[in-house]
Amino acid sequence: MKASGFNYVKLPKRAVAYYKNGAWGKPHLTRKATIDLSESAGVLQYAQSVFEGMKIYRTKDNRIVCFRPELNFLRLNDSCERMMIPTLKKEDFFECLNLLAKANLKYIPESSDGGSLYIRPFVFGSSAVLGLKSSDEFEFRMFGSPVGPYFQGKAEGLALRVTDYDRAAPHGTGHIKASLNYAMSLYPVSEAHRLGFAENVYLDAATRTYIEETGGANIIFVDKNGTVVTPKSESILPSITRRSILELCEKVLGIKTEERKIKVDELGDFVECGLCGTAAVISPVASILNGETKIEYKENGAIQKIRKALTDIQKGEAEDTLNWLYEIKQ
Ligand code: PLP
Ligand code: COI
């Protein structure tokens, strides 16, 4: 199957598990793509919901592989804990992944055309609440959707802007994948799109001095010495792609890396910039508008080199020396 953009496609089957009476039930497949809920469910009233995003690739030699799903599992449980959602058992998460992939095999795109099967695991409070408290029943679902590139038609690179809106408070929920983080960035991102920007660059909410990340991806820079520099912050999502890039640079590509606080005033000191994430992969950034100042970045080869090294591993086209691929046996 060929996938073009990044949109929901309803596949025949998805995996589901229910939490009731203090325990998770057995995961299973269902054809039902809709959910019946109490009008007062925790997810509807108080946004008690967390999610993940990962990708499955079909390799040239027709293996089905998922990129580092264990890290998504661990992060999902971190998100669950912060949102008063019972954590999942590792075997249940992986059973869902295997069930889902095998039930939708023909919808996994060829990775040669840049496609993959995006996997969206999510957990939410399903039982009724009225006072501010947690649901005591939950639903876990994992569905797949064939996808192509997240940012389309931007070969020259993305135009970003530094926004006055905040994404995450110190000691808040910026470091987990809570749905509420995304709900509150809908208004800023639709404003950005209207003004011709692909995404917003958020600053730290406490001092508005340091670069954080965008609404749906971490940010990486390359400095004049060729070092990859990426923001260090307690309130950004610990991107699996970003962590993989840093490891790849250090261990395989011989590129130096730095994870540190980056002042917004430093934006003009870097030569290359990119957004990284499961959906974004590594998307080159052409410019960032900061107030009245537009900082431009030219492709200098580094981002392309890192992107190729990463995607070759993801698609099974380079040796998986770091043991990042989880193979789904067909
Ligand atoms: N930051 C945010 C806010 C995201 O939504 C994502 C996407 O998952 C990322 C960063 C990138 O994280 P990852 O590389 O784990 O997909
Ligand atoms: C992902 O990259 O998996 C995300 O969840 C980002 C989202 C905005 C699509």
Short mmCIF file of C-alpha atoms in Angstrom, two decimals, residues 153-320:
data_model
loop_
_atom_site.label_atom_id
_atom_site.label_comp_id
_atom_site.label_asym_id
_atom_site.label_seq_id
_atom_site.Cartn_x
_atom_site.Cartn_y
_atom_site.Cartn_z
CA GLY A 153 5.91 19.97 -0.05
CA LYS A 154 8.66 21.73 1.89
CA ALA A 155 11.78 20.50 0.07
CA GLU A 156 13.60 23.76 0.79
CA GLY A 157 13.02 23.31 4.52
CA LEU A 158 10.44 24.40 7.05
CA ALA A 159 9.65 27.95 8.07
CA LEU A 160 9.18 28.18 11.86
CA ARG A 161 8.42 31.04 14.21
CA VAL A 162 9.22 31.60 17.87
CA THR A 163 5.83 31.94 19.51
CA ASP A 164 4.60 33.97 22.47
CA TYR A 165 2.36 31.10 23.52
CA ASP A 166 3.67 28.64 26.09
CA ARG A 167 3.50 24.89 25.71
CA ALA A 168 4.58 23.47 29.04
CA ALA A 169 4.95 24.84 32.55
CA PRO A 170 7.93 24.02 34.76
CA HIS A 171 6.97 20.94 36.80
CA GLY A 172 3.98 20.46 34.47
CA THR A 173 3.39 17.80 31.82
CA GLY A 174 5.74 18.84 28.98
CA HIS A 175 7.98 15.81 29.52
CA ILE A 176 5.19 13.27 28.97
CA LYS A 177 2.92 12.56 26.04
CA ALA A 178 -0.33 13.78 27.58
CA SER A 179 -3.04 14.59 25.04
CA LEU A 180 -3.67 17.86 26.88
CA ASN A 181 -0.25 19.17 25.72
CA TYR A 182 -1.45 18.84 22.16
CA ALA A 183 -4.94 20.25 22.73
CA MET A 184 -3.43 23.48 24.02
CA SER A 185 -1.08 23.79 21.05
CA LEU A 186 -3.88 23.53 18.47
CA TYR A 187 -4.67 27.23 18.59
CA PRO A 188 -1.02 28.37 18.28
CA VAL A 189 -0.31 25.91 15.46
CA SER A 190 -3.37 26.87 13.47
CA GLU A 191 -2.33 30.52 13.84
CA ALA A 192 1.19 29.57 12.68
CA HIS A 193 -0.20 27.77 9.63
CA ARG A 194 -2.40 30.74 8.76
CA LEU A 195 0.70 32.95 8.80
CA GLY A 196 2.69 30.53 6.62
CA PHE A 197 4.74 28.74 9.29
CA ALA A 198 4.93 24.96 9.60
CA GLU A 199 5.34 24.93 13.39
CA ASN A 200 5.93 27.01 16.51
CA VAL A 201 9.17 27.08 18.46
CA TYR A 202 8.23 27.31 22.14
CA LEU A 203 10.44 28.95 24.76
CA ASP A 204 10.76 27.96 28.40
CA ALA A 205 7.64 29.29 30.09
CA ALA A 206 9.39 30.51 33.28
CA THR A 207 11.95 32.90 31.74
CA ARG A 208 11.16 32.91 28.00
CA THR A 209 14.90 32.77 27.41
CA TYR A 210 15.63 29.25 26.26
CA ILE A 211 14.55 27.19 23.26
CA GLU A 212 12.33 24.24 24.15
CA GLU A 213 10.80 22.39 21.19
CA THR A 214 7.92 22.59 18.72
CA GLY A 215 4.37 21.32 19.20
CA GLY A 216 5.11 17.91 17.73
CA ALA A 217 8.89 17.50 17.47
CA ASN A 218 12.19 18.20 19.22
CA ILE A 219 14.67 20.57 17.60
CA ILE A 220 18.33 20.01 16.72
CA PHE A 221 20.98 22.46 15.54
CA VAL A 222 24.41 22.11 13.97
CA ASP A 223 26.98 24.71 14.99
CA LYS A 224 29.93 26.12 13.00
CA ASN A 225 32.20 23.32 14.24
CA GLY A 226 29.79 20.65 13.02
CA THR A 227 28.64 19.76 16.56
CA VAL A 228 25.01 18.72 16.92
CA VAL A 229 23.44 20.83 19.66
CA THR A 230 20.02 20.15 21.16
CA PRO A 231 18.08 21.79 24.02
CA LYS A 232 18.24 20.34 27.51
CA SER A 233 15.05 20.93 29.43
CA GLU A 234 12.89 19.16 31.98
CA SER A 235 9.75 20.31 30.18
CA ILE A 236 10.30 18.90 26.69
CA LEU A 237 9.37 15.44 25.47
CA PRO A 238 12.33 13.04 25.67
CA SER A 239 12.19 12.30 21.95
CA ILE A 240 13.27 8.79 21.02
CA THR A 241 14.39 10.10 17.62
CA ARG A 242 16.52 12.80 19.25
CA ARG A 243 18.08 10.32 21.68
CA SER A 244 18.79 7.98 18.75
CA ILE A 245 20.35 10.80 16.71
CA LEU A 246 22.70 11.74 19.56
CA GLU A 247 23.74 8.12 20.04
CA LEU A 248 24.21 7.61 16.30
CA CYS A 249 26.33 10.77 16.03
CA GLU A 250 28.56 9.81 18.94
CA LYS A 251 28.88 6.07 18.33
CA VAL A 252 28.68 5.68 14.56
CA LEU A 253 29.12 8.96 12.70
CA GLY A 254 31.91 10.49 14.75
CA ILE A 255 29.93 13.72 15.16
CA LYS A 256 30.21 15.56 18.48
CA THR A 257 27.00 16.32 20.33
CA GLU A 258 25.94 18.68 23.09
CA GLU A 259 22.74 18.67 25.07
CA ARG A 260 22.49 22.01 26.84
CA LYS A 261 20.30 25.00 27.48
CA ILE A 262 20.12 27.04 24.26
CA LYS A 263 19.31 30.74 24.48
CA VAL A 264 16.89 32.10 21.91
CA ASP A 265 19.56 34.75 21.21
CA GLU A 266 21.85 31.99 19.98
CA LEU A 267 19.57 31.03 17.07
CA GLY A 268 21.73 32.97 14.61
CA ASP A 269 24.92 31.17 15.70
CA PHE A 270 23.90 27.84 14.18
CA VAL A 271 24.39 26.82 10.56
CA GLU A 272 21.79 24.06 10.26
CA CYS A 273 18.56 23.23 12.01
CA GLY A 274 16.08 20.36 11.90
CA LEU A 275 12.99 19.01 13.61
CA CYS A 276 13.08 15.43 14.79
CA GLY A 277 10.43 12.98 15.86
CA THR A 278 8.67 9.81 14.84
CA ALA A 279 6.29 11.68 12.56
CA ALA A 280 8.76 14.42 11.58
CA VAL A 281 11.72 11.96 11.10
CA ILE A 282 14.37 14.65 10.59
CA SER A 283 12.92 17.57 8.68
CA PRO A 284 15.30 20.36 7.67
CA VAL A 285 14.40 23.87 8.87
CA ALA A 286 15.00 26.76 6.46
CA SER A 287 14.16 29.67 8.76
CA ILE A 288 13.00 30.72 12.22
CA LEU A 289 11.30 34.07 12.74
CA ASN A 290 12.15 35.47 16.18
CA GLY A 291 10.26 38.74 16.68
CA GLU A 292 11.33 40.90 13.75
CA THR A 293 14.43 38.85 12.99
CA LYS A 294 14.41 36.04 10.46
CA ILE A 295 17.25 33.58 10.90
CA GLU A 296 17.97 31.47 7.84
CA TYR A 297 19.61 28.06 7.70
CA LYS A 298 21.21 26.48 4.66
CA GLU A 299 21.65 22.77 4.19
CA ASN A 300 25.29 22.07 4.84
CA GLY A 301 25.22 18.29 4.61
CA ALA A 302 25.18 17.39 8.29
CA ILE A 303 21.42 17.03 8.75
CA GLN A 304 21.15 15.05 5.49
CA LYS A 305 23.96 12.73 6.60
CA ILE A 306 22.33 12.08 9.97
CA ARG A 307 18.93 11.60 8.39
CA LYS A 308 20.27 9.03 5.94
CA ALA A 309 22.13 7.13 8.65
CA LEU A 310 19.01 7.02 10.83
CA THR A 311 16.48 6.14 8.15
CA ASP A 312 18.77 3.47 6.64
CA ILE A 313 18.71 1.72 10.01
CA GLN A 314 14.96 2.24 10.43
CA LYS A 315 14.23 0.78 6.99
CA GLY A 316 16.62 -2.13 7.49
CA GLU A 317 18.96 -0.86 4.77
CA ALA A 318 21.99 -0.47 7.04
CA GLU A 319 23.24 -2.93 9.60
CA ASP A 320 21.41 -2.50 12.89
#
